[in-house]
PDB file of C-alpha atoms in Angstrom:
ATOM      1  CA  GLY A  86      62.851   4.086  23.955  1.00 57.00           C
ATOM      2  CA  GLU A  87      63.839   1.622  26.604  1.00 65.00           C
ATOM      3  CA  ASP A  88      67.144   2.029  28.384  1.00 85.00           C
ATOM      4  CA  VAL A  89      68.685   0.357  31.417  1.00 90.00           C
ATOM      5  CA  GLU A  90      71.676   1.861  33.234  1.00 91.00           C
ATOM      6  CA  GLN A  91      74.065   0.348  35.761  1.00 92.00           C
ATOM      7  CA  SER A  92      77.398   1.346  37.225  1.00 88.00           C
ATOM      8  CA  LEU A  93      80.200  -0.788  35.803  1.00 90.00           C
ATOM      9  CA  PHE A  94      82.186  -1.835  38.883  1.00 95.00           C
ATOM     10  CA  LEU A  95      81.703  -2.596  42.571  1.00 97.00           C
ATOM     11  CA  SER A  96      84.308  -3.881  45.002  1.00 97.00           C
ATOM     12  CA  VAL A  97      83.479  -5.218  48.484  1.00 97.00           C
ATOM     13  CA  ARG A  98      85.149  -7.264  51.210  1.00 97.00           C
ATOM     14  CA  GLU A  99      84.085 -10.803  51.954  1.00 97.00           C
ATOM     15  CA  GLY A 100      81.304 -10.844  54.554  1.00 97.00           C
ATOM     16  CA  ASP A 101      80.081  -7.332  53.723  1.00 97.00           C
ATOM     17  CA  SER A 102      76.795  -6.586  51.952  1.00 97.00           C
ATOM     18  CA  SER A 103      76.866  -5.650  48.276  1.00 97.00           C
ATOM     19  CA  VAL A 104      74.302  -3.324  46.730  1.00 97.00           C
ATOM     20  CA  ILE A 105      74.058  -3.163  42.960  1.00 97.00           C
ATOM     21  CA  ASN A 106      71.890  -0.411  41.498  1.00 97.00           C
ATOM     22  CA  CYS A 107      70.003  -0.062  38.240  1.00 95.00           C
ATOM     23  CA  THR A 108      67.757   2.542  36.645  1.00 95.00           C
ATOM     24  CA  TYR A 109      65.347   1.911  33.805  1.00 91.00           C
ATOM     25  CA  THR A 110      63.171   4.101  31.618  1.00 86.00           C
ATOM     26  CA  ASP A 111      60.153   2.075  30.533  1.00 79.00           C
ATOM     27  CA  SER A 112      57.422   2.758  33.086  1.00 74.00           C
ATOM     28  CA  SER A 113      55.239   0.085  31.488  1.00 77.00           C
ATOM     29  CA  SER A 114      57.702  -2.690  32.353  1.00 75.00           C
ATOM     30  CA  THR A 115      55.876  -5.504  34.086  1.00 80.00           C
ATOM     31  CA  TYR A 116      58.851  -7.557  35.199  1.00 87.00           C
ATOM     32  CA  LEU A 117      62.381  -6.679  36.207  1.00 91.00           C
ATOM     33  CA  TYR A 118      65.155  -9.223  36.515  1.00 93.00           C
ATOM     34  CA  TRP A 119      68.621  -9.774  37.915  1.00 96.00           C
ATOM     35  CA  TYR A 120      71.014 -12.095  36.112  1.00 96.00           C
ATOM     36  CA  LYS A 121      74.489 -13.314  37.062  1.00 96.00           C
ATOM     37  CA  GLN A 122      77.271 -14.121  34.614  1.00 95.00           C
ATOM     38  CA  GLU A 123      80.349 -16.000  35.754  1.00 93.00           C
ATOM     39  CA  PRO A 124      83.512 -15.903  33.606  1.00 87.00           C
ATOM     40  CA  GLY A 125      83.158 -17.787  30.334  1.00 81.00           C
ATOM     41  CA  ALA A 126      79.503 -18.655  30.936  1.00 84.00           C
ATOM     42  CA  GLY A 127      76.086 -17.540  29.773  1.00 86.00           C
ATOM     43  CA  LEU A 128      73.685 -15.610  31.998  1.00 92.00           C
ATOM     44  CA  GLN A 129      71.877 -17.244  34.870  1.00 92.00           C
ATOM     45  CA  LEU A 130      68.578 -15.872  36.186  1.00 91.00           C
ATOM     46  CA  LEU A 131      68.987 -14.957  39.864  1.00 93.00           C
ATOM     47  CA  THR A 132      65.664 -13.418  40.733  1.00 93.00           C
ATOM     48  CA  TYR A 133      62.856 -11.254  39.404  1.00 91.00           C
ATOM     49  CA  ILE A 134      60.259  -8.865  40.753  1.00 92.00           C
ATOM     50  CA  PHE A 135      56.825  -7.880  39.528  1.00 89.00           C
ATOM     51  CA  SER A 136      56.344  -4.173  38.954  1.00 84.00           C
ATOM     52  CA  ASN A 137      53.577  -4.023  41.572  1.00 86.00           C
ATOM     53  CA  MET A 138      55.942  -5.190  44.323  1.00 88.00           C
ATOM     54  CA  ASP A 139      58.320  -3.060  46.393  1.00 91.00           C
ATOM     55  CA  MET A 140      60.559  -5.769  47.718  1.00 94.00           C
ATOM     56  CA  LYS A 141      61.383  -9.410  47.275  1.00 93.00           C
ATOM     57  CA  GLN A 142      63.676 -11.508  49.445  1.00 95.00           C
ATOM     58  CA  ASP A 143      65.222 -14.810  48.438  1.00 91.00           C
ATOM     59  CA  GLN A 144      67.799 -16.171  50.908  1.00 94.00           C
ATOM     60  CA  ARG A 145      70.812 -13.810  50.742  1.00 96.00           C
ATOM     61  CA  LEU A 146      69.277 -11.737  47.950  1.00 96.00           C
ATOM     62  CA  THR A 147      66.974  -8.761  48.456  1.00 97.00           C
ATOM     63  CA  VAL A 148      65.488  -6.869  45.534  1.00 97.00           C
ATOM     64  CA  LEU A 149      64.097  -3.377  46.089  1.00 96.00           C
ATOM     65  CA  LEU A 150      61.978  -1.587  43.512  1.00 95.00           C
ATOM     66  CA  ASN A 151      61.180   2.125  43.547  1.00 93.00           C
ATOM     67  CA  LYS A 152      58.727   2.466  40.717  1.00 90.00           C
ATOM     68  CA  LYS A 153      58.376   6.227  41.071  1.00 90.00           C
ATOM     69  CA  ASP A 154      62.104   6.742  40.509  1.00 92.00           C
ATOM     70  CA  LYS A 155      62.422   3.714  38.180  1.00 91.00           C
ATOM     71  CA  HIS A 156      65.191   2.390  40.386  1.00 94.00           C
ATOM     72  CA  LEU A 157      65.965  -1.246  41.084  1.00 95.00           C
ATOM     73  CA  SER A 158      68.580  -2.603  43.454  1.00 97.00           C
ATOM     74  CA  LEU A 159      70.011  -6.004  44.370  1.00 97.00           C
ATOM     75  CA  ARG A 160      71.443  -6.508  47.821  1.00 97.00           C
ATOM     76  CA  ILE A 161      73.619  -9.538  48.498  1.00 97.00           C
ATOM     77  CA  ALA A 162      74.072 -10.215  52.198  1.00 97.00           C
ATOM     78  CA  ASP A 163      77.277 -11.782  53.536  1.00 97.00           C
ATOM     79  CA  THR A 164      79.007 -11.545  50.156  1.00 97.00           C
ATOM     80  CA  GLN A 165      81.339 -14.449  49.370  1.00 96.00           C
ATOM     81  CA  THR A 166      84.197 -14.779  46.885  1.00 95.00           C
ATOM     82  CA  GLY A 167      81.933 -17.073  44.848  1.00 94.00           C
ATOM     83  CA  ASP A 168      79.624 -14.105  44.293  1.00 96.00           C
ATOM     84  CA  SER A 169      82.286 -12.423  42.150  1.00 96.00           C
ATOM     85  CA  ALA A 170      80.689 -12.101  38.723  1.00 97.00           C
ATOM     86  CA  ILE A 171      78.961  -9.642  36.416  1.00 96.00           C
ATOM     87  CA  TYR A 172      75.393  -8.792  37.445  1.00 97.00           C
ATOM     88  CA  PHE A 173      72.876  -7.631  34.869  1.00 95.00           C
ATOM     89  CA  CYS A 174      69.629  -5.829  35.454  1.00 94.00           C
ATOM     90  CA  ALA A 175      66.934  -6.359  32.783  1.00 92.00           C
ATOM     91  CA  GLU A 176      63.432  -5.116  32.073  1.00 89.00           C
ATOM     92  CA  LYS A 177      60.636  -6.625  30.051  1.00 84.00           C
ATOM     93  CA  GLY A 178      59.845  -3.791  27.689  1.00 75.00           C
ATOM     94  CA  GLN A 179      57.309  -3.024  25.039  1.00 70.00           C
ATOM     95  CA  GLY A 180      56.454  -5.762  22.591  1.00 72.00           C
ATOM     96  CA  GLY A 181      58.124  -8.457  24.658  1.00 74.00           C
ATOM     97  CA  LYS A 182      61.686  -7.198  24.326  1.00 80.00           C
ATOM     98  CA  LEU A 183      64.064  -8.100  27.135  1.00 85.00           C
ATOM     99  CA  ILE A 184      66.419  -5.133  27.601  1.00 87.00           C
ATOM    100  CA  PHE A 185      69.638  -5.422  29.608  1.00 90.00           C
ATOM    101  CA  GLY A 186      71.917  -2.959  31.336  1.00 91.00           C
ATOM    102  CA  GLN A 187      75.668  -2.835  30.773  1.00 91.00           C
ATOM    103  CA  GLY A 188      76.362  -5.130  33.718  1.00 93.00           C
ATOM    104  CA  THR A 189      78.078  -4.441  37.052  1.00 95.00           C
ATOM    105  CA  GLU A 190      81.288  -6.334  37.729  1.00 96.00           C
ATOM    106  CA  LEU A 191      81.328  -7.324  41.395  1.00 97.00           C
ATOM    107  CA  SER A 192      84.750  -8.043  42.864  1.00 97.00           C
ATOM    108  CA  VAL A 193      84.847  -9.653  46.324  1.00 97.00           C
ATOM    109  CA  LYS A 194      88.131  -9.339  48.199  1.00 94.00           C
ATOM    110  CA  PRO A 195      89.048 -11.794  50.970  1.00 90.00           C
TER     111      PRO A 195
ATOM    112  CA  ASP B1106      65.913 -28.142  33.568  1.00 69.00           C
ATOM    113  CA  VAL B1107      65.693 -25.849  30.583  1.00 68.00           C
ATOM    114  CA  LYS B1108      68.476 -26.396  28.118  1.00 88.00           C
ATOM    115  CA  VAL B1109      69.532 -23.831  25.529  1.00 94.00           C
ATOM    116  CA  THR B1110      72.322 -25.081  23.313  1.00 96.00           C
ATOM    117  CA  GLN B1111      74.417 -23.000  20.966  1.00 96.00           C
ATOM    118  CA  SER B1112      76.160 -24.967  18.242  1.00 91.00           C
ATOM    119  CA  SER B1113      79.698 -23.651  18.818  1.00 92.00           C
ATOM    120  CA  ARG B1114      81.632 -22.158  21.753  1.00 93.00           C
ATOM    121  CA  TYR B1115      84.303 -20.606  19.518  1.00 96.00           C
ATOM    122  CA  LEU B1116      84.303 -19.699  15.839  1.00 97.00           C
ATOM    123  CA  VAL B1117      86.862 -18.015  13.621  1.00 98.00           C
ATOM    124  CA  LYS B1118      85.650 -16.758  10.244  1.00 97.00           C
ATOM    125  CA  ARG B1119      87.059 -14.647   7.447  1.00 98.00           C
ATOM    126  CA  THR B1120      85.771 -11.232   6.430  1.00 98.00           C
ATOM    127  CA  GLY B1121      83.030 -11.575   3.835  1.00 97.00           C
ATOM    128  CA  GLU B1122      82.015 -15.118   4.810  1.00 97.00           C
ATOM    129  CA  LYS B1123      78.397 -16.010   5.489  1.00 97.00           C
ATOM    130  CA  VAL B1124      78.152 -17.220   9.078  1.00 97.00           C
ATOM    131  CA  PHE B1125      75.404 -19.251  10.732  1.00 97.00           C
ATOM    132  CA  LEU B1126      74.993 -19.372  14.502  1.00 98.00           C
ATOM    133  CA  GLU B1127      72.525 -21.990  15.679  1.00 97.00           C
ATOM    134  CA  CYS B1128      70.531 -22.128  18.874  1.00 97.00           C
ATOM    135  CA  VAL B1129      68.232 -24.912  20.056  1.00 97.00           C
ATOM    136  CA  GLN B1130      65.988 -25.012  23.133  1.00 96.00           C
ATOM    137  CA  ASP B1131      64.204 -28.036  24.519  1.00 93.00           C
ATOM    138  CA  MET B1132      61.363 -26.460  26.516  1.00 89.00           C
ATOM    139  CA  ASP B1133      58.836 -25.556  23.816  1.00 90.00           C
ATOM    140  CA  HIS B1134      59.373 -21.855  24.558  1.00 91.00           C
ATOM    141  CA  GLU B1135      57.620 -19.295  22.403  1.00 91.00           C
ATOM    142  CA  ASN B1136      60.157 -16.488  22.649  1.00 92.00           C
ATOM    143  CA  MET B1137      63.756 -16.655  21.532  1.00 95.00           C
ATOM    144  CA  PHE B1138      66.400 -13.920  21.447  1.00 95.00           C
ATOM    145  CA  TRP B1139      69.834 -13.202  19.994  1.00 97.00           C
ATOM    146  CA  TYR B1140      72.156 -10.758  21.775  1.00 96.00           C
ATOM    147  CA  ARG B1141      75.709  -9.705  21.340  1.00 96.00           C
ATOM    148  CA  GLN B1142      77.836  -8.905  24.357  1.00 94.00           C
ATOM    149  CA  ASP B1143      80.710  -6.442  24.232  1.00 92.00           C
ATOM    150  CA  PRO B1144      82.771  -5.076  27.150  1.00 85.00           C
ATOM    151  CA  GLY B1145      81.226  -1.944  28.648  1.00 80.00           C
ATOM    152  CA  LEU B1146      78.137  -2.216  26.429  1.00 85.00           C
ATOM    153  CA  GLY B1147      76.351  -5.082  28.119  1.00 87.00           C
ATOM    154  CA  LEU B1148      73.929  -7.168  26.071  1.00 91.00           C
ATOM    155  CA  ARG B1149      72.439  -5.598  22.979  1.00 92.00           C
ATOM    156  CA  LEU B1150      69.422  -7.174  21.345  1.00 93.00           C
ATOM    157  CA  ILE B1151      69.902  -8.092  17.695  1.00 96.00           C
ATOM    158  CA  TYR B1152      66.644  -9.898  16.878  1.00 96.00           C
ATOM    159  CA  PHE B1153      63.931 -11.745  18.694  1.00 93.00           C
ATOM    160  CA  SER B1154      61.163 -14.119  17.705  1.00 94.00           C
ATOM    161  CA  TYR B1155      57.881 -14.801  19.474  1.00 91.00           C
ATOM    162  CA  ASP B1156      56.698 -17.632  17.230  1.00 90.00           C
ATOM    163  CA  VAL B1157      57.705 -19.793  14.297  1.00 92.00           C
ATOM    164  CA  LYS B1158      58.448 -17.676  11.228  1.00 88.00           C
ATOM    165  CA  MET B1159      57.911 -14.490  13.260  1.00 91.00           C
ATOM    166  CA  LYS B1160      60.765 -12.107  13.943  1.00 93.00           C
ATOM    167  CA  GLU B1161      61.261  -8.611  15.260  1.00 93.00           C
ATOM    168  CA  LYS B1162      64.268  -6.345  14.970  1.00 94.00           C
ATOM    169  CA  GLY B1163      66.080  -5.490  18.137  1.00 92.00           C
ATOM    170  CA  ASP B1164      68.347  -2.517  18.699  1.00 90.00           C
ATOM    171  CA  ILE B1165      71.205  -3.496  16.368  1.00 95.00           C
ATOM    172  CA  PRO B1166      69.861  -5.638  13.484  1.00 96.00           C
ATOM    173  CA  GLU B1167      72.091  -4.200  10.757  1.00 96.00           C
ATOM    174  CA  GLY B1168      74.297  -6.818   9.140  1.00 97.00           C
ATOM    175  CA  TYR B1169      72.299  -9.699  10.632  1.00 98.00           C
ATOM    176  CA  SER B1170      69.273 -11.761   9.730  1.00 97.00           C
ATOM    177  CA  VAL B1171      67.482 -14.598  11.527  1.00 97.00           C
ATOM    178  CA  SER B1172      65.510 -17.708  10.738  1.00 97.00           C
ATOM    179  CA  ARG B1173      62.950 -19.571  12.811  1.00 97.00           C
ATOM    180  CA  GLU B1174      61.518 -22.439  10.782  1.00 95.00           C
ATOM    181  CA  LYS B1175      60.890 -24.655  13.823  1.00 95.00           C
ATOM    182  CA  LYS B1176      59.900 -23.629  17.318  1.00 95.00           C
ATOM    183  CA  GLU B1177      62.964 -25.070  18.978  1.00 96.00           C
ATOM    184  CA  ARG B1178      65.562 -23.551  16.664  1.00 97.00           C
ATOM    185  CA  PHE B1179      66.539 -19.915  16.143  1.00 97.00           C
ATOM    186  CA  SER B1180      69.409 -19.161  13.792  1.00 97.00           C
ATOM    187  CA  LEU B1181      71.420 -15.961  13.508  1.00 98.00           C
ATOM    188  CA  ILE B1182      72.970 -15.249  10.119  1.00 98.00           C
ATOM    189  CA  LEU B1183      75.778 -12.846   9.367  1.00 97.00           C
ATOM    190  CA  GLU B1184      75.310 -12.213   5.674  1.00 94.00           C
ATOM    191  CA  SER B1185      78.875 -10.987   5.079  1.00 97.00           C
ATOM    192  CA  ALA B1186      80.973 -11.093   8.211  1.00 98.00           C
ATOM    193  CA  SER B1187      82.986  -8.019   9.126  1.00 98.00           C
ATOM    194  CA  THR B1188      85.616  -7.449  11.803  1.00 97.00           C
ATOM    195  CA  ASN B1189      83.243  -5.246  13.814  1.00 97.00           C
ATOM    196  CA  GLN B1190      81.036  -8.293  14.292  1.00 98.00           C
ATOM    197  CA  THR B1191      83.721  -9.954  16.392  1.00 98.00           C
ATOM    198  CA  SER B1192      81.884 -10.471  19.665  1.00 97.00           C
ATOM    199  CA  MET B1193      80.274 -12.883  22.101  1.00 96.00           C
ATOM    200  CA  TYR B1194      76.843 -13.960  20.849  1.00 97.00           C
ATOM    201  CA  LEU B1195      74.248 -15.143  23.339  1.00 96.00           C
ATOM    202  CA  CYS B1196      70.993 -16.914  22.565  1.00 96.00           C
ATOM    203  CA  ALA B1197      68.102 -17.044  25.043  1.00 95.00           C
ATOM    204  CA  SER B1198      64.654 -18.570  25.187  1.00 94.00           C
ATOM    205  CA  GLU B1199      61.679 -17.604  27.318  1.00 90.00           C
ATOM    206  CA  GLY B1200      58.398 -19.349  28.014  1.00 80.00           C
ATOM    207  CA  ILE B1201      55.497 -18.911  30.377  1.00 71.00           C
ATOM    208  CA  ILE B1202      57.773 -19.315  33.384  1.00 63.00           C
ATOM    209  CA  LEU B1203      59.312 -15.916  33.999  1.00 71.00           C
ATOM    210  CA  GLY B1204      62.794 -15.124  32.930  1.00 81.00           C
ATOM    211  CA  ALA B1205      64.910 -16.029  29.942  1.00 89.00           C
ATOM    212  CA  PHE B1206      67.317 -18.953  29.865  1.00 91.00           C
ATOM    213  CA  PHE B1207      70.627 -18.489  28.125  1.00 93.00           C
ATOM    214  CA  GLY B1208      72.969 -20.656  26.140  1.00 94.00           C
ATOM    215  CA  GLN B1209      76.677 -20.758  26.958  1.00 93.00           C
ATOM    216  CA  GLY B1210      77.542 -18.243  24.251  1.00 94.00           C
ATOM    217  CA  THR B1211      79.510 -18.327  20.997  1.00 96.00           C
ATOM    218  CA  ARG B1212      82.689 -16.277  20.822  1.00 96.00           C
ATOM    219  CA  LEU B1213      83.026 -15.265  17.173  1.00 98.00           C
ATOM    220  CA  THR B1214      86.239 -13.812  15.789  1.00 98.00           C
ATOM    221  CA  VAL B1215      86.201 -12.351  12.278  1.00 98.00           C
ATOM    222  CA  VAL B1216      89.655 -11.976  10.754  1.00 97.00           C
TER     223      VAL B1216
END
């Protein structure tokens, strides 16, 4: 079945780069997503990548996809305190299901 | 902007009650989803629907049912609420544009 795994916590200093990692199991996934959840709010789509791409850059965000290893990462450059949130990786699985990881809580220290 | 609205932010219900959680989207999206979110477990899919009157079980459908009589509305029903259904419930909708859009969530407490 489909499964998405993330580490639960990451702590960085303001101005550093953050790298959040994710592994998934469904090799037929066509799209992979990163979502951000701020305290008390729903999830907000940050970015996505097609499965036939290796990399996508969007301002401070860089998504890397290693399809062979089924590994996805999100790099946030120049991390700010406003980036503190929970980040979810998700894959579009079989039959249209959208499957999420456990979420990585990013803490940015001044 | 896509808007997904969940009927309540906070709900407190008694064990054994029948509970309805409503979700409405305004973008004519085909797909709608219900998740529950628990600390350390992330989002777990309860049910999803890809068209009116169509539904598919997710990973944890037990104790829940859904209704989609109109395209814009997807309801989650707890037939007989139990304390282990205390959670944050998130509704999402998804159309042709990639990515799902989420409501603000309903925090349900069953006492």
